Coordinates of C-alpha atoms in Angstrom, one line a residue:
M10 CA 12.0 6.3 -15.8
T11 CA 14.6 4.3 -14.4
M12 CA 14.6 1.9 -10.5
P13 CA 17.1 1.0 -8.3
S14 CA 18.8 -2.5 -8.8
S15 CA 18.7 -3.0 -5.1
Q16 CA 16.3 -4.5 -2.7
F17 CA 15.3 -1.9 -0.1
D18 CA 15.2 -4.0 3.1
P19 CA 16.4 -7.3 2.7
D20 CA 15.7 -8.8 6.2
G21 CA 11.6 -8.2 6.0
A22 CA 11.9 -5.1 9.4
R23 CA 9.6 -2.9 7.8
L24 CA 5.8 -4.0 8.3
P25 CA 3.9 -3.7 5.1
V26 CA 2.1 -1.1 6.9
K27 CA 3.3 2.0 7.8
I28 CA 3.0 2.6 11.5
D29 CA 5.2 5.6 12.7
T30 CA 4.9 9.3 13.9
T31 CA 5.8 10.5 10.8
T32 CA 2.9 13.6 9.7
N33 CA 2.3 16.2 6.5
G34 CA 4.7 18.8 8.0
E35 CA 1.8 20.8 8.1
F36 CA 1.5 19.5 12.5
A37 CA 4.3 18.4 14.2
P38 CA 4.0 14.3 15.2
I39 CA 2.4 12.9 18.1
A40 CA 3.8 9.8 20.0
L41 CA 2.5 6.6 19.1
P42 CA -0.2 5.5 22.3
P43 CA 1.0 2.7 24.0
H44 CA -1.3 0.4 22.9
I45 CA 0.0 0.3 19.2
V46 CA 3.1 0.7 20.1
K47 CA 2.4 -2.7 21.4
A48 CA 0.6 -3.4 18.3
V49 CA 3.8 -2.4 16.0
E50 CA 5.4 -5.1 18.3
E51 CA 3.1 -8.4 17.3
A52 CA 2.6 -7.7 14.2
H53 CA 6.2 -7.8 13.9
R54 CA 6.3 -11.4 16.0
A55 CA 3.5 -12.8 14.1
A56 CA 5.1 -11.7 10.8
G57 CA 7.7 -14.0 11.2
E58 CA 5.8 -16.7 13.1
N59 CA 3.1 -16.9 10.1
A60 CA 6.0 -16.8 7.4
R61 CA 7.8 -19.6 8.8
R62 CA 4.2 -21.5 8.5
L63 CA 4.4 -21.1 5.4
N64 CA 8.4 -21.8 4.5
L65 CA 8.8 -18.0 3.0
P66 CA 11.9 -15.8 3.5
R67 CA 10.1 -13.1 6.1
R68 CA 10.8 -10.3 3.2
R69 CA 8.8 -12.0 1.0
F70 CA 6.8 -12.7 3.2
L71 CA 5.4 -9.1 4.5
T72 CA 5.2 -8.1 0.0
G73 CA 2.5 -10.5 0.0
A74 CA -1.9 -9.4 0.6
C75 CA -0.7 -11.8 3.7
G76 CA 1.9 -9.4 5.2
A77 CA -0.3 -6.7 4.8
A78 CA -3.5 -8.9 5.9
T79 CA -1.1 -9.8 9.7
T80 CA -0.1 -6.2 10.6
L81 CA -4.2 -5.0 10.4
L82 CA -5.0 -8.6 12.2
A83 CA -2.5 -7.3 15.2
L84 CA -3.9 -3.2 14.4
N85 CA -7.5 -4.7 15.3
R86 CA -6.2 -7.0 18.3
A87 CA -4.4 -3.9 19.9
H88 CA -7.7 -1.6 19.0
A89 CA -10.2 -4.0 20.7
A90 CA -8.2 -4.3 23.9
A91 CA -8.2 -0.8 24.3
G92 CA -12.0 -0.5 24.1
R93 CA -11.7 1.1 20.6
T94 CA -14.6 -1.4 18.4
G95 CA -16.3 1.9 16.6
G96 CA -14.9 0.7 13.7
W97 CA -12.4 -2.5 12.8
F98 CA -10.6 -4.2 9.4
D99 CA -13.5 -6.7 8.5
L100 CA -10.5 -9.1 8.0
P101 CA -10.5 -13.4 8.5
N102 CA -8.2 -14.2 10.8
E103 CA -7.0 -16.6 8.0
A104 CA -6.0 -13.6 5.8
G105 CA -2.9 -14.0 7.7
L106 CA -1.8 -16.9 6.3
D107 CA -3.7 -18.4 3.7
A108 CA -2.5 -15.4 0.3
Q109 CA -7.0 -17.0 -1.4
V110 CA -8.0 -15.3 1.3
A111 CA -5.7 -11.9 2.0
E112 CA -6.5 -11.2 -1.5
A113 CA -10.3 -11.6 -1.3
A114 CA -10.6 -8.5 1.8
L115 CA -7.4 -6.6 0.1
A116 CA -6.1 -6.8 -4.0
K117 CA -7.1 -4.6 -6.4
R118 CA -10.9 -4.1 -7.5
E119 CA -11.2 -0.4 -7.8
F120 CA -10.4 2.3 -10.2
I121 CA -8.0 4.6 -6.8
F122 CA -7.9 8.9 -8.1
D123 CA -5.3 9.8 -5.6
V124 CA -6.8 13.5 -5.4
Q125 CA -3.6 14.7 -3.5
G126 CA -0.3 14.4 -4.0
H127 CA 3.5 15.7 -3.5
H128 CA 7.2 15.1 -4.3
V129 CA 9.6 17.3 -4.2
N130 CA 12.1 18.8 -7.5
P131 CA 16.0 18.0 -5.6
T132 CA 18.0 20.5 -8.0
G133 CA 14.6 24.1 -8.2
A134 CA 15.9 27.6 -7.4
W135 CA 14.4 26.4 -4.3
I136 CA 17.9 25.3 -2.7
G137 CA 19.2 28.6 -4.2
K138 CA 16.6 30.1 -1.0
L139 CA 18.0 27.9 1.6
P140 CA 19.8 29.2 4.7
E141 CA 23.7 28.5 5.4
G142 CA 24.2 24.7 5.7
A143 CA 20.8 23.6 5.5
R144 CA 20.3 20.1 4.6
P145 CA 16.1 19.5 5.0
L146 CA 15.4 16.2 4.5
A147 CA 18.5 15.1 5.3
S148 CA 17.2 13.4 8.7
L149 CA 14.0 11.0 6.4
P150 CA 14.7 7.7 5.7
N151 CA 15.3 7.6 2.5
A152 CA 17.8 10.3 1.8
G153 CA 20.5 8.0 1.9
C154 CA 18.9 6.1 -1.2
D155 CA 21.2 4.3 -4.9
A156 CA 20.6 8.0 -6.4
A157 CA 22.6 9.6 -3.6
T158 CA 26.4 10.7 -4.4
G159 CA 26.9 12.1 -0.9
E160 CA 27.8 14.9 -1.6
A161 CA 26.6 18.6 -0.8
L162 CA 22.6 18.3 -1.4
D163 CA 22.4 15.8 -3.4
Y164 CA 21.2 12.8 -1.1
L165 CA 17.5 15.0 -2.5
R166 CA 17.3 13.3 -5.4
C167 CA 16.0 10.7 -3.4
F168 CA 13.0 12.4 -3.7
N169 CA 12.9 12.3 -8.0
A170 CA 10.3 12.4 -10.1
D171 CA 11.2 8.5 -10.7
R172 CA 10.9 7.5 -7.3
F173 CA 7.7 8.6 -7.3
V174 CA 6.2 7.6 -9.5
K175 CA 7.0 3.9 -8.4
D176 CA 6.0 4.8 -4.9
I177 CA 3.0 5.6 -6.0
F178 CA 2.7 3.6 -9.3
L179 CA 4.4 0.7 -9.6
D180 CA 4.1 0.2 -5.0
S181 CA 0.8 1.0 -5.3
D182 CA -2.6 0.0 -6.7
T183 CA -3.1 3.8 -7.1
D184 CA -4.3 4.3 -11.1
M185 CA -4.4 8.8 -11.1
M186 CA -3.0 11.5 -8.9
V187 CA -3.4 15.3 -8.0
L188 CA 0.0 16.4 -7.7
S189 CA -0.4 19.4 -5.0
F190 CA 1.5 21.3 -4.0
V191 CA 2.1 22.6 -0.2
P192 CA 2.6 25.9 1.8
A193 CA 4.9 28.3 1.2
P194 CA 5.9 32.1 -1.0
Y195 CA 6.5 31.7 -4.5
D196 CA 9.7 31.7 -4.2
R197 CA 10.2 29.1 -1.7
Q198 CA 8.0 25.8 -3.0
P199 CA 10.4 22.6 -3.3
L200 CA 7.7 22.0 -6.7
T201 CA 7.3 24.8 -9.0
M202 CA 4.4 24.7 -12.1
E203 CA 7.6 24.1 -14.1
E204 CA 8.7 21.2 -12.3
A205 CA 5.0 19.3 -11.8
A206 CA 3.9 19.8 -15.3
A207 CA 7.7 18.2 -15.6
T208 CA 6.4 15.0 -13.6
R209 CA 3.0 15.2 -15.1
A210 CA 4.8 13.9 -18.7
L211 CA 7.6 12.4 -17.4
V212 CA 4.3 10.1 -16.3
K213 CA 2.2 10.4 -18.8
A214 CA 4.9 9.8 -21.7
L215 CA 4.8 6.0 -20.8
D216 CA 1.7 5.6 -22.9
G217 CA -0.2 9.6 -23.6
T218 CA -2.5 8.8 -20.8
D219 CA -3.6 11.6 -18.0
R220 CA -2.8 9.8 -15.2
L221 CA -1.8 12.6 -13.4
L222 CA -3.4 16.2 -13.6
L223 CA -1.9 19.8 -11.5
H224 CA -3.1 21.9 -8.9
C225 CA -1.7 25.6 -9.0
P226 CA -0.5 27.3 -6.0
I227 CA -2.1 30.6 -5.7
N228 CA -1.4 33.0 -2.5
P229 CA -4.5 35.1 -2.5
N230 CA -3.6 37.7 0.3
V231 CA -0.3 38.2 -0.2
P232 CA 0.8 41.4 -3.1
D233 CA 0.1 40.5 -6.3
G234 CA -1.7 36.9 -5.5
L235 CA -3.4 36.2 -8.0
K236 CA -1.0 37.1 -10.8
P237 CA -0.1 34.3 -11.5
M238 CA -3.7 32.5 -12.6
E239 CA -4.0 33.2 -15.2
S240 CA 0.4 33.4 -16.5
A241 CA 0.1 29.5 -14.9
L242 CA -3.2 28.6 -17.3
A243 CA -2.0 29.6 -20.6
E244 CA 1.1 27.8 -20.5
Y245 CA 0.3 24.7 -17.9
P246 CA -3.3 22.4 -18.0
I247 CA -4.1 23.0 -14.7
A248 CA -7.2 20.9 -13.0
A249 CA -7.9 22.9 -9.7
W250 CA -6.4 26.0 -7.8
K251 CA -5.2 25.4 -4.6
T252 CA -4.7 27.6 -1.8
Y253 CA -4.6 27.4 2.5
T254 CA -6.5 29.7 4.2
Q255 CA -4.1 29.7 6.6
F256 CA -1.0 30.6 5.4
G257 CA 0.1 34.9 5.0
P258 CA 2.4 36.9 4.6
Q259 CA 3.0 37.3 8.8
G260 CA 2.3 33.9 9.4
P261 CA -1.3 32.5 10.2
A262 CA -2.6 35.1 11.9
S263 CA -2.1 36.7 8.3
G264 CA -4.3 34.3 6.5
F265 CA -8.2 34.8 5.5
R266 CA -11.5 33.4 4.8
L267 CA -13.1 32.8 1.7
D268 CA -16.3 34.3 2.8
S269 CA -13.3 37.8 2.8
P270 CA -12.9 40.5 0.3
V271 CA -9.5 38.2 -0.1
G272 CA -11.3 35.7 -0.7
Q273 CA -14.2 36.4 -2.8
A274 CA -11.9 37.6 -5.6
F275 CA -10.0 34.8 -5.9
I276 CA -13.0 32.8 -6.6
D277 CA -14.3 35.8 -9.0
E278 CA -11.0 34.8 -10.8
A279 CA -10.7 31.5 -11.3
K280 CA -15.1 31.9 -12.5
R281 CA -13.5 33.8 -14.8
L282 CA -10.8 31.6 -15.7
G283 CA -12.5 29.4 -16.9
V284 CA -11.8 26.5 -14.4
P285 CA -13.9 26.8 -11.3
L286 CA -12.2 24.4 -9.3
I287 CA -10.6 25.1 -6.1
A288 CA -9.0 23.0 -3.1
I289 CA -8.2 24.0 -0.1
H290 CA -5.9 22.8 2.9
K291 CA -8.8 23.0 5.5
G292 CA -8.3 21.5 9.1
I293 CA -4.5 20.5 10.2
P294 CA -3.9 23.5 11.5
F295 CA -0.8 25.3 11.9
S296 CA -0.1 27.2 14.7
D297 CA -3.5 28.4 17.6
Q298 CA -1.8 32.0 15.9
G299 CA -5.3 32.5 13.7
Y300 CA -6.3 28.7 14.4
E301 CA -9.9 30.8 13.0
F302 CA -7.8 30.1 9.5
S303 CA -7.9 26.5 10.2
T304 CA -11.3 25.4 10.3
C305 CA -14.2 25.6 7.9
A306 CA -16.5 28.0 9.5
D307 CA -16.3 30.3 5.9
V308 CA -16.9 27.1 3.4
G309 CA -20.6 27.6 3.8
P310 CA -20.8 30.9 3.1
A311 CA -18.0 30.4 0.1
A312 CA -20.1 27.9 -1.4
A313 CA -23.9 29.2 -0.9
A314 CA -22.2 32.7 -2.1
N315 CA -20.6 30.6 -5.4
P316 CA -22.8 27.4 -6.2
D317 CA -21.2 27.8 -9.4
V318 CA -17.7 27.1 -8.3
R319 CA -16.3 23.8 -6.4
F320 CA -15.0 23.3 -3.1
L321 CA -12.5 20.3 -2.6
I322 CA -11.4 20.8 1.3
Y323 CA -9.2 18.7 1.4
H324 CA -8.1 17.3 5.0
A325 CA -11.9 17.4 5.5
G326 CA -11.4 19.7 8.6
Y327 CA -9.3 17.4 10.6
D328 CA -8.0 18.3 13.8
P329 CA -5.0 15.8 15.4
D330 CA -5.7 17.6 18.6
I331 CA -10.1 17.6 18.7
E332 CA -10.8 14.3 19.1
E333 CA -14.0 13.0 16.4
G334 CA -16.8 11.5 17.7
P335 CA -20.7 11.4 17.2
Y336 CA -21.4 15.9 15.4
D337 CA -21.2 18.6 17.7
P338 CA -22.0 21.2 16.5
G339 CA -20.4 23.0 19.8
N340 CA -16.8 22.0 17.9
R341 CA -14.8 25.1 17.8
G342 CA -12.5 22.3 15.2
G343 CA -12.7 19.7 13.3
I344 CA -14.3 17.8 11.3
D345 CA -17.3 18.7 12.4
T346 CA -17.2 22.9 11.6
L347 CA -17.2 21.3 8.5
V348 CA -20.7 19.8 8.8
R349 CA -22.2 22.4 10.4
S350 CA -20.6 25.5 8.0
L351 CA -22.6 22.8 5.7
E352 CA -25.9 23.1 7.4
Q353 CA -25.8 26.1 8.4
A354 CA -25.4 27.0 4.8
G355 CA -28.0 25.0 3.6
I356 CA -25.9 23.2 1.5
G357 CA -26.5 19.4 1.6
P358 CA -25.4 15.5 0.2
G359 CA -24.3 15.8 -3.6
G360 CA -24.0 20.2 -3.2
N361 CA -20.8 22.5 -4.6
V362 CA -18.8 21.6 -1.2
H363 CA -16.6 17.6 -1.6
A364 CA -14.3 16.9 1.6
E365 CA -11.2 14.6 1.0
L366 CA -9.4 12.1 3.1
G367 CA -6.2 12.9 3.0
S368 CA -3.7 12.7 6.2
T369 CA -6.7 12.0 8.0
W370 CA -7.3 8.5 7.0
R371 CA -4.3 8.3 7.4
F372 CA -4.4 9.0 11.0
L373 CA -6.9 7.6 12.0
M374 CA -6.7 4.5 10.7
L375 CA -3.8 3.2 12.6
R376 CA -4.6 5.2 16.4
D377 CA -8.3 5.0 16.7
P378 CA -11.1 3.4 14.8
T379 CA -14.6 4.8 16.3
Q380 CA -12.2 8.3 15.6
A381 CA -12.5 7.0 11.6
A382 CA -15.7 5.8 11.9
H383 CA -17.7 8.6 13.6
G384 CA -14.8 10.7 11.1
I385 CA -16.1 8.5 7.4
G386 CA -19.8 8.5 8.3
K387 CA -20.0 12.0 9.8
L388 CA -18.1 13.3 5.6
L389 CA -20.1 10.8 4.3
K390 CA -23.7 12.3 6.3
A391 CA -22.6 15.4 5.8
V392 CA -21.6 15.5 1.4
G393 CA -22.6 13.2 0.5
P394 CA -21.5 10.1 -1.2
D395 CA -20.6 11.2 -4.4
N396 CA -19.1 14.7 -2.8
L397 CA -16.0 12.2 -0.4
L398 CA -12.9 12.2 -2.4
W399 CA -9.5 9.7 -1.5
G400 CA -6.5 11.1 -0.8
T401 CA -4.3 10.3 0.3
D402 CA -0.3 13.3 1.4
S403 CA 1.8 10.9 -0.6
I404 CA 4.6 10.8 -0.7
W405 CA 4.7 11.8 2.2
Y406 CA 4.1 8.7 3.6
G407 CA 6.1 7.3 1.0
S408 CA 3.6 4.6 -0.9
P409 CA -0.2 4.5 -0.1
Q410 CA -1.2 1.1 -1.1
D411 CA -0.9 0.8 2.6
Q412 CA -3.9 3.3 3.3
I413 CA -5.3 1.8 0.1
Q414 CA -5.3 -1.7 2.4
A415 CA -6.8 -0.6 5.6
F416 CA -9.4 1.5 3.9
R417 CA -10.6 -1.9 2.3
A418 CA -10.8 -3.8 5.1
F419 CA -12.2 -1.0 6.7
Q420 CA -15.8 -1.0 8.3
I421 CA -17.8 1.1 10.2
A422 CA -19.6 -0.7 13.3
P423 CA -22.9 -2.2 13.1
E424 CA -23.8 0.3 16.8
L425 CA -22.8 3.0 15.3
R426 CA -24.0 2.9 12.8
E427 CA -28.1 2.3 13.4
K428 CA -27.4 5.2 16.4
Y429 CA -25.7 7.6 13.8
G430 CA -27.5 6.9 10.6
Y431 CA -23.7 6.1 9.6
P432 CA -23.8 4.3 6.3
E433 CA -22.2 0.7 6.0
L434 CA -19.1 1.1 3.9
T435 CA -19.9 -1.2 0.9
P436 CA -17.7 -2.4 -1.4
E437 CA -19.6 -0.4 -3.8
L438 CA -19.6 3.1 -1.9
K439 CA -15.8 2.6 -1.0
A440 CA -15.5 1.8 -5.1
R441 CA -17.3 6.1 -5.3
I442 CA -14.5 7.1 -3.2
F443 CA -12.0 5.2 -3.4
G444 CA -12.2 7.3 -7.5
L445 CA -16.0 7.6 -9.3
N446 CA -16.8 10.6 -7.5
G447 CA -13.0 11.6 -8.3
L448 CA -13.1 11.2 -12.0
K449 CA -16.1 13.9 -11.9
V450 CA -15.1 16.1 -10.0
Y451 CA -12.6 17.2 -12.2
G452 CA -15.1 16.3 -14.6
L453 CA -13.1 13.6 -17.1
D454 CA -14.9 11.1 -19.0
G455 CA -14.6 7.9 -16.5
P456 CA -15.8 5.9 -19.0
R457 CA -13.0 6.2 -21.8
F458 CA -10.5 7.0 -18.8
L459 CA -10.9 3.0 -17.2
K460 CA -11.3 1.4 -19.9
R461 CA -7.8 3.1 -21.6
A462 CA -6.0 2.9 -18.2
E463 CA -6.7 -1.3 -18.2
N464 CA -3.8 -1.9 -20.5
D465 CA -1.8 1.2 -21.4
T466 CA 1.7 1.5 -20.7
V467 CA 1.6 2.1 -16.8
Q468 CA -0.5 -0.9 -16.3
R469 CA 2.1 -3.7 -17.7
I470 CA 5.5 -2.3 -16.2
R471 CA 3.2 -2.6 -12.8
H472 CA 2.4 -6.2 -13.9
A473 CA 5.7 -6.9 -15.1
Y474 CA 7.4 -5.1 -12.1
R475 CA 4.8 -7.3 -9.4
D476 CA 6.8 -10.1 -10.5
N477 CA 8.6 -9.8 -8.2
P478 CA 8.2 -6.7 -6.1
D479 CA 10.4 -4.4 -3.9
P480 CA 8.7 -1.3 -2.5
A481 CA 10.8 0.0 0.5
F482 CA 7.6 0.6 2.8
E483 CA 9.0 4.3 4.0
T484 CA 7.7 7.2 5.2
Y485 CA 9.4 10.4 3.7
G486 CA 7.3 13.2 6.1
P487 CA 8.8 14.6 9.9
K488 CA 8.4 12.1 12.6
T489 CA 10.1 14.3 14.7
R490 CA 9.3 17.9 17.1
R491 CA 13.1 19.0 14.8
E492 CA 12.2 17.0 11.8
F493 CA 9.0 19.2 11.4
L494 CA 10.6 22.8 12.5
A495 CA 13.1 22.3 10.2
F496 CA 10.4 21.2 7.5
Q497 CA 7.7 24.1 8.8
R498 CA 11.3 26.5 9.2
L499 CA 11.7 25.5 4.5
H500 CA 8.4 26.3 3.4
G501 CA 8.2 29.8 4.9
Q502 CA 5.2 28.5 8.1
G503 CA 7.7 28.3 10.8
H504 CA 7.4 32.7 11.8

């Protein structure tokens, strides 16, 4: 594995908690609220002052725990000024200047299993399907990295497997990840099963440790949509199937329900093949057209009819256009649709439905801690503390380290816990969410894997790298509406 030799941000111009409008390409970028724009300015100012007080170069300060703490504390102040106090980052004020205090709150202490990761293959067959003159991802921040030669589409090398490994396993505390897929026709996937398996082999070759699992993308509602399942399983170690109920051959309106004949046929095939684990994108609607397929109304009925299948609800039904508050069974979208669907189907905590936090946590943690508190609290009550899964949707958001640090520090306000029955986010509960739950749902031997991972090659490389870390502090997903629409067309969603 080769690493870039030059420093990404020598002047320390970027914050370690990446506060911007980036999305995962499945929803249009939403402008930052004014109080968050001010928080960014405040964080930059505070970072400069704290670096000077500690007599450290700004860049070195920002790559340490005090840099992350300074940014989160600035967010705390901004949220409080805006009256958003339902949750907060539980950090002492001195964490911005005292490395020991900052590390006590933000440093690694849990096994982190990210069940939703992505990257693209810069030389895949999908390149040949692009319209003439298309330059996918060219406007993204990392598209000028040292791996690019300046020729044609060669800038896509900036998003290759080596960069993925650096962002995930070196620049974050992530120990294990599931490599998932974006919604696209089979012939336009920017990462095919073969290419994903090659990335998995790259990680495995570091020590023979299975730190990367594979999803297999399935579009049940296209002709021969289930055909790839058996052949993929025969060739690759498929850990679960990934599908998008909103995706269809004629756009969002041609999506499908899990409890329809199309959905049940897919579920039956997963059972027949002996991999009864299905990850389903729910929430984050592609458009108002076909909105019904984005909600979780079909999750409860499908799960109740198939108790021998585990359903992993990616994004947990979250909709950026729906404000998350106390559970309201009348909500037409958002996390409440998952809670209501499970409630009506009689599926309680610890059942065969698991909720996943990719993009959901990242969006809420930056913009509104009260919504974040309600979202996390409702999910823990609905699916239970053993069925909430950690996911980040990276690499679209760059290295997931800031999401990890923010969740380590996050706490639900006591008044919300008392009023709505939300649990306190204890270190033990966070450890279950961060990774122990994922190990269980994927049927892995947790104690054996944990022991082996303590001193394998990945861990040793990580320790050596962190003597002189070089995180990019960049996000890679669409940041503007123009970038978002180009991304949608690239993956066949722009119907």
